């Protein structure tokens, strides 16, 4: 018989909210099956079963706030005692409940903090923990990188080098905004020239994606850049290292976490878009007369002001004079 | 500077202090004509006579009791206990009388007594003559404990001990009596509770006591060749213990191995490691590692005896693992 406990998903977390059970009492479960969803002050995570058997002795219901570490069910060899008797209703803790806090609901399909924490904890040296706390770093993000525990100070470098955002990132501490404007003429001439001279069709979206990736790479020296290209009408696409691909060829799609979001609004009346459902840096490119209007929003925990300015300046330069950039 | 053996340094310290203060006398087995088995007190009886250099029968509790009584009544005895292992014979005189008299007399009586004895394995002296029992003494409030790591420390610490108005126990490593070191001809004292940074480093701190300072220094040499910078600290006295220096070093390096020749469990290594955990916890990037003698009676077999105590190679290997984040007990 194996215990199912409320995992600790944050460093200073007292309770987790059981959003809903994904298995019913008495259901047969296998190791790795998704058992329930839990919401913390940061995100909603899915928790997997750690053993094979039947879900029994269920003692917490959907919506309950459960103290971290508390056993909320068992995985047993038989389906008997599916519900714990008596059913103990968990008292809400005094700690601030998730409802009162700004919440980002981020369901991640990649290996996440939650997966590693089901066993209970992240192992890290006291100094590594202290420095991570001082710098606002989430050691849980190291789990997804496959870095072996226990973590030491040297592993914090890996953490700092990660793309500034991922599914676990909290709502940005403070959102900053940069806007820039550049003439469309340079880009239009370039696209016309490609068409006329080489019969190559370059779409504005492909150009924005490639140039933004390139400018980001120069500004941040990130090794991998994934652009989440938004599509308000359909599925967003995730394009990996678009600046490494020829402009006429679609960049490879990936299921990696995005580095930033790109809204191509150049064919619309909109000039910038931030719908508040992402914690990622967000780049909008709109059209304003014969200019592109570039708007970039980012959190102070994601990049420095200097990096953001370098990014947007680099992007504007590229759009104003693509040939110069490409040559 | 001249180099003299640790044995000569101790002899000089006793002679200089006895010349300075007539209330000092030396008492123990074979301290007079024989000069002790290690020839440390040779020549003293010729200079100071048998009233001040007193040979005793094999009667440790008796002469220790004499010394404690003499110290209470105005003398300043130096007791020579031939082997540190014999300390178990004098525990009442040392721990119940000498250590507590000043406290229990409301400060009316002092016990200005020095107990000189030894420690250290690998002399093929078997289990009853090879122990390092300083932790047992350090556990008792009222006793100071000095652990010289060279001839220089042996002389400077002993002179400070003799001038102290309270009981002091000095443990000399019996393997080091013939080791030479630079010792000034002019008079000097080494204060208690002041650690010595023997070697500066930035990656890991090696705290060693007594002969383990040499082990730590040799380990630091091995590690330096591999690009690991080790700092070596000699506390010199374990009571009082200079945690300021040790904490400062560990806060710099974030890693520490404590090396001491006492048994590893419940020992000096445990005490220092615990204090580091309490006082520098948030500066540690790995567990503080203890390296002491194995928790076994010291074997007589040379092959077995040599592996019971920490070696430079063993310390270096442990340091490598600690640096690599591999000192992790599941």
XYZ file of C-alpha atoms in Angstrom:
657
model
C 0.000 0.000 0.000
C 1.381 3.359 -1.006
C 0.454 6.797 0.331
C -0.745 9.620 -1.863
C 0.350 12.900 -0.316
C -0.167 16.549 -1.048
C 3.176 17.531 -2.589
C 5.161 20.651 -1.716
C 5.414 22.587 -4.943
C 6.790 25.843 -3.605
C 9.544 26.693 -1.143
C 7.282 28.456 1.352
C 4.096 26.595 0.762
C 1.864 25.428 3.622
C -1.107 24.095 1.738
C -2.037 23.037 -1.725
C -5.494 23.302 -3.214
C -6.812 20.021 -4.565
C -8.381 21.333 -7.760
C -9.894 18.041 -8.769
C -9.346 14.336 -8.697
C -8.601 12.830 -12.090
C -9.381 9.339 -10.741
C -12.411 8.285 -8.765
C -12.227 6.374 -5.474
C -11.839 2.692 -6.262
C -10.430 3.286 -9.732
C -7.554 1.163 -10.905
C -4.387 3.237 -11.344
C -0.944 2.547 -12.754
C 2.330 4.251 -11.943
C 2.509 7.459 -13.910
C -1.258 7.877 -14.256
C -2.414 11.403 -13.516
C -4.095 11.303 -10.117
C -5.141 14.835 -9.307
C -4.535 18.490 -10.035
C -3.145 20.752 -7.381
C -3.033 24.515 -7.388
C -0.367 26.478 -5.568
C 0.254 30.182 -5.445
C 2.172 29.705 -8.668
C 0.444 27.262 -10.916
C -1.702 24.220 -11.367
C 0.151 20.930 -11.571
C -0.864 17.391 -12.293
C 0.353 14.791 -9.840
C 1.121 11.274 -11.000
C 0.571 7.992 -9.222
C 3.721 6.495 -7.713
C 2.431 2.939 -7.547
C 0.086 0.475 -9.210
C -3.186 -0.485 -7.547
C -6.534 0.989 -6.646
C -7.191 4.500 -5.399
C -8.561 4.083 -1.876
C -8.947 5.830 1.470
C -9.621 9.086 -0.334
C -9.884 11.733 2.381
C -9.825 15.017 0.477
C -12.333 16.345 -2.001
C -12.147 18.630 -4.993
C -11.574 22.202 -3.858
C -10.066 21.296 -0.467
C -7.044 23.141 0.843
C -4.748 20.411 2.128
C -1.630 20.863 4.271
C 1.515 19.927 2.397
C 2.696 16.419 3.228
C -0.728 15.226 4.333
C -1.866 11.828 3.108
C -5.010 12.303 1.046
C -5.444 8.764 -0.283
C -3.778 5.403 -0.601
C -2.969 3.195 -3.534
C -3.927 -0.287 -2.366
C -3.896 -3.805 -3.717
C -7.683 -3.983 -3.591
C -10.469 -1.509 -4.200
C -11.849 -1.912 -0.664
C -12.230 1.177 1.541
C -12.298 3.430 -1.480
C -13.240 6.379 0.677
C -11.598 7.013 4.027
C -13.942 6.501 6.971
C -14.824 8.721 8.560
C -14.317 11.228 5.772
C -12.178 13.891 7.387
C -12.874 17.259 5.938
C -9.635 19.161 5.865
C -9.864 22.471 7.682
C -8.742 25.427 5.579
C -5.442 26.785 6.782
C -4.949 30.332 7.985
C -2.406 30.905 5.249
C -3.534 33.030 2.318
C -5.533 30.890 -0.049
C -4.693 30.748 -3.717
C -7.950 32.482 -4.639
C -6.804 35.693 -3.030
C -3.533 35.749 -4.885
C -2.742 36.487 -8.501
C -2.680 33.102 -10.118
C -1.250 31.850 -13.329
C -2.717 28.591 -14.438
C -0.023 26.890 -16.399
C -0.411 23.278 -17.351
C 2.933 22.081 -18.578
C 3.406 19.043 -20.702
C 7.146 19.009 -20.178
C 8.825 17.334 -17.199
C 7.997 19.758 -14.465
C 8.798 20.659 -10.934
C 5.832 18.675 -9.789
C 7.155 15.440 -11.161
C 10.352 15.679 -9.183
C 8.673 16.887 -6.055
C 6.222 14.064 -5.674
C 8.851 12.266 -3.628
C 8.699 15.240 -1.286
C 11.537 17.646 -1.735
C 14.291 19.243 -3.697
C 17.694 18.442 -2.283
C 20.042 21.425 -2.275
C 22.846 22.745 -0.139
C 21.960 25.442 2.402
C 24.083 27.965 0.549
C 22.526 27.123 -2.808
C 19.063 27.541 -1.266
C 19.993 30.848 0.322
C 21.494 32.292 -2.854
C 18.554 31.044 -4.923
C 16.131 32.700 -2.515
C 18.121 35.935 -2.530
C 18.162 36.023 -6.319
C 14.543 34.935 -6.735
C 15.517 31.710 -8.492
C 13.260 28.653 -8.394
C 15.345 25.550 -7.782
C 12.397 23.523 -9.031
C 13.210 24.640 -12.555
C 16.518 22.769 -12.336
C 14.588 19.524 -12.099
C 13.323 19.904 -15.651
C 16.865 20.382 -16.921
C 17.842 16.945 -15.652
C 20.519 18.344 -13.347
C 21.342 15.759 -10.711
C 20.416 16.481 -7.108
C 21.563 17.555 -4.614
C 22.010 21.018 -6.064
C 25.045 23.091 -5.183
C 25.997 26.698 -5.781
C 27.599 25.692 -9.077
C 24.190 24.515 -10.348
C 22.749 27.998 -9.922
C 24.644 29.009 -13.047
C 22.630 26.457 -15.013
C 19.502 27.932 -13.504
C 20.478 31.490 -14.378
C 21.234 30.426 -17.951
C 17.791 28.955 -18.460
C 15.429 30.926 -20.696
C 14.000 33.625 -18.515
C 10.604 32.013 -18.423
C 9.000 28.650 -18.247
C 5.740 27.136 -17.221
C 6.529 27.564 -13.561
C 7.336 31.253 -13.723
C 5.216 33.376 -11.465
C 3.322 36.381 -12.674
C 5.934 38.911 -13.546
C 7.125 40.900 -10.592
C 6.857 44.133 -12.515
C 5.956 44.537 -16.153
C 8.013 46.973 -18.150
C 7.298 48.197 -21.633
C 9.432 49.379 -24.511
C 8.041 50.728 -27.774
C 9.873 51.418 -31.001
C 8.936 52.564 -34.468
C 10.643 51.935 -37.786
C 9.789 52.465 -41.442
C 8.188 49.562 -43.285
C 9.868 50.583 -46.549
C 13.100 48.683 -45.936
C 11.311 45.418 -45.212
C 8.868 45.855 -48.089
C 11.698 46.553 -50.553
C 13.477 43.474 -49.261
C 10.457 41.192 -49.677
C 9.784 42.592 -53.147
C 13.398 42.110 -54.146
C 13.429 38.490 -52.914
C 10.302 37.809 -54.928
C 11.522 39.512 -58.086
C 15.118 38.401 -58.014
C 14.850 34.862 -56.666
C 11.172 34.043 -56.839
C 11.324 33.560 -53.090
C 8.293 34.454 -51.029
C 9.116 35.826 -47.598
C 6.146 36.491 -45.341
C 6.215 39.340 -42.843
C 5.571 36.820 -40.061
C 8.577 34.686 -41.026
C 10.712 37.799 -41.185
C 9.535 39.035 -37.762
C 10.141 35.623 -36.207
C 13.613 35.282 -37.649
C 14.727 38.835 -36.916
C 13.322 38.776 -33.385
C 15.129 35.487 -32.672
C 18.349 36.888 -34.031
C 18.066 40.134 -32.058
C 17.196 38.188 -28.887
C 20.212 35.939 -29.361
C 22.552 38.904 -29.672
C 21.001 40.701 -26.696
C 20.895 37.765 -24.270
C 23.381 35.249 -25.683
C 20.732 32.543 -25.130
C 21.688 29.255 -26.792
C 18.138 28.245 -27.644
C 15.277 30.545 -28.536
C 11.692 29.374 -28.901
C 9.223 31.890 -30.264
C 5.610 31.302 -29.355
C 3.902 32.679 -32.438
C 0.411 33.569 -31.382
C -2.597 32.861 -33.507
C -5.742 34.336 -31.974
C -7.914 32.127 -34.161
C -6.130 28.805 -33.743
C -3.220 27.029 -32.145
C -0.066 28.946 -31.319
C 3.062 27.585 -32.957
C 6.388 27.188 -31.222
C 9.345 27.858 -33.493
C 12.843 26.884 -32.470
C 15.873 28.989 -33.378
C 14.081 30.616 -36.306
C 17.146 32.726 -37.072
C 19.050 29.562 -38.005
C 16.607 28.783 -40.812
C 16.420 30.375 -44.249
C 13.625 32.921 -44.449
C 11.885 30.979 -47.208
C 11.717 27.804 -45.137
C 9.469 27.411 -42.089
C 11.416 27.243 -38.827
C 11.229 23.879 -37.026
C 8.400 23.488 -34.556
C 9.172 22.319 -31.035
C 7.354 21.406 -27.832
C 9.955 23.154 -25.698
C 8.921 26.028 -23.423
C 8.726 29.327 -25.234
C 11.257 32.093 -24.745
C 8.853 34.870 -25.670
C 5.501 35.423 -27.345
C 5.221 37.146 -30.722
C 1.998 38.777 -31.888
C 2.160 39.682 -35.577
C -0.505 42.384 -35.802
C 0.869 44.045 -38.922
C -2.134 43.024 -40.997
C -4.629 44.244 -38.420
C -5.695 47.475 -36.821
C -4.233 46.390 -33.521
C -0.842 47.681 -32.498
C -0.082 45.677 -29.371
C -1.577 42.775 -27.498
C -1.184 41.495 -24.021
C -4.069 39.395 -22.875
C -2.722 38.702 -19.429
C -2.677 34.940 -19.721
C 1.060 34.522 -20.082
C 4.035 35.151 -17.889
C 6.346 35.306 -20.885
C 7.915 38.405 -22.364
C 5.578 39.562 -25.081
C 6.476 41.188 -28.378
C 3.814 42.829 -30.568
C 4.469 44.178 -34.039
C 1.700 46.333 -35.458
C 1.399 48.593 -38.475
C 0.947 52.332 -38.069
C 0.799 54.157 -41.370
C 4.037 53.455 -43.161
C 5.791 52.352 -39.934
C 5.944 49.232 -37.855
C 5.086 49.835 -34.226
C 7.051 47.464 -31.986
C 5.878 46.951 -28.414
C 7.736 44.784 -25.956
C 6.620 43.928 -22.439
C 8.801 42.000 -19.990
C 9.277 41.355 -16.287
C 12.196 42.715 -14.343
C 12.968 39.152 -13.277
C 13.243 38.005 -16.888
C 15.866 40.261 -18.354
C 17.687 43.454 -17.600
C 16.611 46.775 -19.031
C 19.805 46.870 -21.052
C 19.065 43.472 -22.605
C 15.504 44.470 -23.477
C 16.632 47.722 -25.054
C 19.328 45.913 -27.008
C 16.725 43.380 -28.178
C 14.216 45.930 -29.442
C 16.874 48.193 -30.945
C 18.363 45.221 -32.766
C 14.953 44.139 -34.044
C 14.111 47.638 -35.293
C 17.459 47.905 -37.068
C 16.890 44.576 -38.777
C 13.381 45.517 -39.929
C 14.531 48.900 -41.191
C 17.344 47.443 -43.240
C 17.039 43.649 -43.676
C 19.715 43.322 -46.339
C 22.299 45.017 -44.218
C 21.481 42.631 -41.415
C 21.494 39.515 -43.567
C 24.738 40.364 -45.291
C 65.886 30.473 12.529
C 67.100 27.523 14.561
C 65.202 24.280 14.355
C 64.612 22.136 17.416
C 62.581 19.000 18.102
C 59.217 19.106 19.782
C 60.796 17.199 22.656
C 63.474 19.889 23.136
C 60.856 22.630 22.830
C 58.855 21.144 25.706
C 62.023 20.731 27.763
C 62.947 24.387 27.157
C 59.489 25.606 28.097
C 59.528 23.718 31.402
C 63.084 24.835 32.243
C 62.454 28.496 31.372
C 59.293 28.619 33.454
C 60.872 26.785 36.418
C 63.710 29.329 36.399
C 61.197 32.146 36.348
C 58.882 30.833 39.104
C 60.106 28.782 42.061
C 56.604 27.510 42.881
C 56.628 25.345 39.758
C 57.524 21.675 40.181
C 57.427 18.640 37.896
C 55.965 15.327 39.030
C 55.419 11.965 37.348
C 56.794 8.557 36.533
C 60.423 8.510 35.341
C 60.627 12.289 34.986
C 63.921 12.652 36.890
C 67.002 10.620 35.986
C 65.222 8.651 33.283
C 63.876 11.833 31.647
C 60.673 9.996 30.653
C 60.507 7.281 27.977
C 60.562 10.027 25.352
C 63.601 11.812 26.967
C 61.601 14.998 27.227
C 62.605 16.014 30.751
C 66.243 14.964 30.469
C 68.581 17.309 32.352
C 65.908 19.005 34.439
C 66.612 17.080 37.652
C 70.291 18.063 37.385
C 69.366 21.761 37.273
C 66.386 21.892 39.639
C 67.029 18.967 42.033
C 64.755 16.209 43.263
C 62.568 18.592 45.298
C 61.260 20.150 42.084
C 61.598 17.204 39.708
C 59.821 14.414 41.533
C 59.844 10.760 40.495
C 56.792 8.829 41.613
C 55.883 5.163 41.863
C 53.449 3.777 39.303
C 50.570 5.499 41.056
C 48.739 7.884 38.724
C 45.748 8.635 40.982
C 48.150 9.263 43.880
C 50.498 11.755 42.224
C 47.632 13.472 40.415
C 45.907 13.928 43.779
C 49.129 15.313 45.279
C 49.404 17.772 42.405
C 45.804 18.982 42.699
C 46.233 19.542 46.441
C 49.553 21.325 45.912
C 47.990 23.562 43.261
C 45.188 24.533 45.661
C 47.738 25.557 48.267
C 50.129 27.765 46.337
C 52.275 25.563 44.108
C 52.133 25.312 40.324
C 52.617 21.642 39.483
C 53.336 20.225 36.050
C 52.122 16.632 35.974
C 53.698 14.230 33.465
C 51.291 11.453 32.545
C 53.386 8.943 30.625
C 50.632 7.882 28.193
C 47.398 9.671 27.476
C 45.606 6.358 27.881
C 46.319 6.507 31.645
C 44.010 9.499 31.956
C 41.233 7.050 32.816
C 43.118 6.362 36.078
C 43.001 9.998 37.185
C 39.546 11.061 36.066
C 38.290 11.831 39.571
C 41.314 13.953 40.495
C 41.146 15.768 37.159
C 37.437 16.090 36.431
C 35.800 16.099 39.848
C 38.525 17.960 41.784
C 40.793 20.075 39.590
C 38.081 21.120 37.146
C 35.480 22.086 39.764
C 37.338 23.436 42.785
C 37.498 27.041 41.631
C 33.768 27.000 40.900
C 32.720 25.139 44.049
C 34.855 27.277 46.354
C 33.174 30.385 45.092
C 36.426 31.501 43.522
C 38.418 31.227 46.765
C 40.650 28.429 45.450
C 42.537 28.113 42.181
C 44.087 25.020 40.673
C 46.999 26.293 38.551
C 47.968 22.857 37.317
C 49.292 21.636 33.979
C 48.753 18.039 32.963
C 51.129 17.099 30.147
C 50.321 13.906 28.359
C 50.259 12.457 24.879
C 48.118 10.993 22.136
C 48.541 9.482 18.701
C 48.541 6.097 16.989
C 50.868 4.313 14.514
C 53.640 3.743 17.103
C 52.805 0.003 17.308
C 51.920 0.483 20.960
C 48.603 -1.387 20.810
C 45.158 -0.434 21.988
C 46.003 0.699 25.535
C 48.871 3.028 24.582
C 47.669 4.544 21.311
C 44.499 6.426 22.109
C 43.770 10.096 21.598
C 41.469 10.971 24.469
C 41.432 14.754 24.400
C 37.712 14.921 23.588
C 36.888 13.254 26.893
C 38.748 15.996 28.757
C 37.353 18.769 26.564
C 33.865 17.627 27.511
C 34.380 18.698 31.134
C 33.776 22.399 31.889
C 36.678 23.896 33.840
C 39.467 22.244 31.886
C 41.372 23.903 29.057
C 42.800 21.686 26.346
C 45.772 22.521 24.136
C 46.907 20.445 21.141
C 50.268 21.606 19.763
C 50.904 20.822 16.114
C 54.663 21.482 16.067
C 57.650 22.289 18.284
C 56.786 25.980 18.020
C 53.244 25.489 19.284
C 54.438 22.974 21.910
C 56.695 25.543 23.525
C 54.459 28.590 23.215
C 51.308 26.829 24.383
C 53.024 25.065 27.298
C 54.428 28.333 28.656
C 50.965 29.886 28.435
C 49.501 26.830 30.180
C 51.988 27.033 33.034
C 51.092 30.687 33.629
C 47.354 30.005 33.567
C 45.705 30.010 36.985
C 43.386 27.181 36.047
C 43.919 23.538 35.091
C 45.165 22.964 31.555
C 45.664 19.624 29.821
C 48.161 19.485 26.956
C 48.099 16.568 24.532
C 51.349 16.136 22.599
C 51.425 13.691 19.710
C 53.956 11.037 20.688
C 54.870 10.487 17.024
C 55.990 14.108 16.728
C 58.528 14.303 19.588
C 61.459 14.101 17.157
C 59.895 16.400 14.529
C 61.796 19.666 14.156
C 60.373 23.109 13.545
C 61.502 26.726 13.600
C 61.435 27.925 17.210
C 62.754 31.374 18.168
C 65.483 31.532 20.811
C 63.881 34.534 22.434
C 60.908 34.056 24.736
C 57.425 33.843 23.259
C 53.975 32.689 24.324
C 51.045 31.553 22.210
C 47.658 32.697 23.526
C 44.854 30.188 23.982
C 41.792 30.392 21.765
C 43.588 31.807 18.742
C 43.599 29.533 15.708
C 46.410 29.623 13.188
C 45.695 29.767 9.462
C 48.532 27.506 8.308
C 47.745 27.823 4.626
C 45.345 30.065 2.782
C 42.943 28.675 0.204
C 39.619 29.414 -1.406
C 37.843 26.141 -2.267
C 37.734 24.065 0.901
C 38.700 24.409 4.560
C 40.653 21.650 6.281
C 40.582 22.022 10.064
C 43.214 19.784 11.654
C 44.363 19.303 15.237
C 47.784 18.210 16.488
C 49.500 15.889 13.972
C 46.445 16.091 11.726
C 47.555 19.617 10.837
C 50.453 18.005 8.973
C 48.048 15.538 7.370
C 45.867 18.453 6.259
C 48.861 20.363 4.894
C 50.010 17.349 2.883
C 46.472 16.851 1.590
C 46.406 20.517 0.592
C 49.612 19.972 -1.405
C 48.059 17.021 -3.247
C 44.912 19.033 -3.943
C 46.824 22.105 -5.092
C 48.398 20.031 -7.850
C 44.877 19.239 -9.022
C 43.711 22.829 -8.945
C 41.814 22.645 -5.665
C 42.763 25.405 -3.257
C 42.549 24.215 0.356
C 42.820 26.377 3.439
C 44.366 24.698 6.486
C 43.449 25.815 9.992
C 45.032 24.724 13.251
C 42.800 25.655 16.231
C 45.809 25.065 18.586
C 43.470 24.874 21.587
C 40.125 23.061 21.456
C 39.077 24.627 24.791
C 38.814 27.525 24.236
C 37.970 27.040 20.557
C 38.446 29.879 18.076
C 35.268 29.507 16.042
C 35.621 33.027 14.655
C 38.579 31.990 12.524
C 37.011 28.669 11.503
C 33.673 30.282 10.639
C 35.358 33.003 8.615
C 37.253 30.426 6.608
C 34.229 28.226 5.958
C 32.107 31.222 4.975
C 34.785 31.910 2.385
C 35.166 28.351 1.062
C 31.660 26.936 1.763
C 33.115 23.471 2.401
C 34.929 21.895 5.331
C 36.562 18.700 6.482
C 37.500 18.434 10.159
C 40.381 16.061 10.891
C 41.319 14.849 14.354
C 42.972 11.714 15.633
C 40.384 10.971 18.316
C 37.717 8.427 17.514
C 35.313 9.935 15.037
C 32.121 9.421 17.020
C 31.270 11.928 19.750
C 34.600 13.629 19.253
C 36.315 16.905 18.440
C 35.390 16.560 14.773
C 31.741 16.223 15.733
C 31.877 19.285 17.949
C 33.460 21.537 15.349
C 31.180 20.224 12.611
C 28.131 20.872 14.792
C 29.184 24.412 15.585
C 29.768 25.087 11.903
C 26.337 23.743 11.102
C 24.787 26.008 13.735
C 26.822 29.106 12.998
C 27.521 28.950 9.243
C 24.655 26.802 7.978
C 23.576 29.152 5.217
C 27.140 29.391 3.939
C 27.637 25.642 3.486
C 27.581 24.232 -0.014
C 28.036 20.698 1.210
C 28.019 18.692 4.426
C 30.816 19.288 6.937
C 32.780 16.043 6.900
C 34.381 14.493 9.991
C 37.537 12.450 9.671
C 38.756 10.842 12.884
C 40.198 7.544 13.988
C 37.933 4.619 13.201
C 35.585 3.647 15.992
C 37.646 0.577 16.888
C 40.363 -0.137 19.449
C 43.628 0.874 17.776
C 45.026 -2.414 16.356
C 48.530 -3.631 17.148
C 48.966 -4.990 13.617
C 50.879 -2.310 11.673
C 48.889 -2.945 8.506
C 45.626 -2.456 10.366
C 46.819 0.353 12.627
C 47.882 2.515 9.705
C 44.424 2.564 8.183
C 42.586 3.478 11.378
C 43.762 7.082 11.358
C 43.293 9.771 8.680
C 45.966 10.008 5.975
C 46.770 12.804 3.496
C 45.566 10.633 0.611
C 42.318 9.879 2.426
C 41.699 13.539 3.194
C 42.472 14.515 -0.412
C 40.084 11.879 -1.748
C 37.335 13.065 0.587
C 37.980 16.661 -0.491
C 37.681 15.693 -4.158
C 34.300 14.072 -3.522
C 33.115 17.053 -1.529
C 34.159 19.406 -4.317
C 32.303 17.252 -6.829
C 29.142 17.217 -4.732
C 29.451 13.500 -4.172
C 29.510 13.427 -0.370
C 25.871 12.608 -0.318
C 24.493 9.922 1.957
C 21.214 8.502 0.767
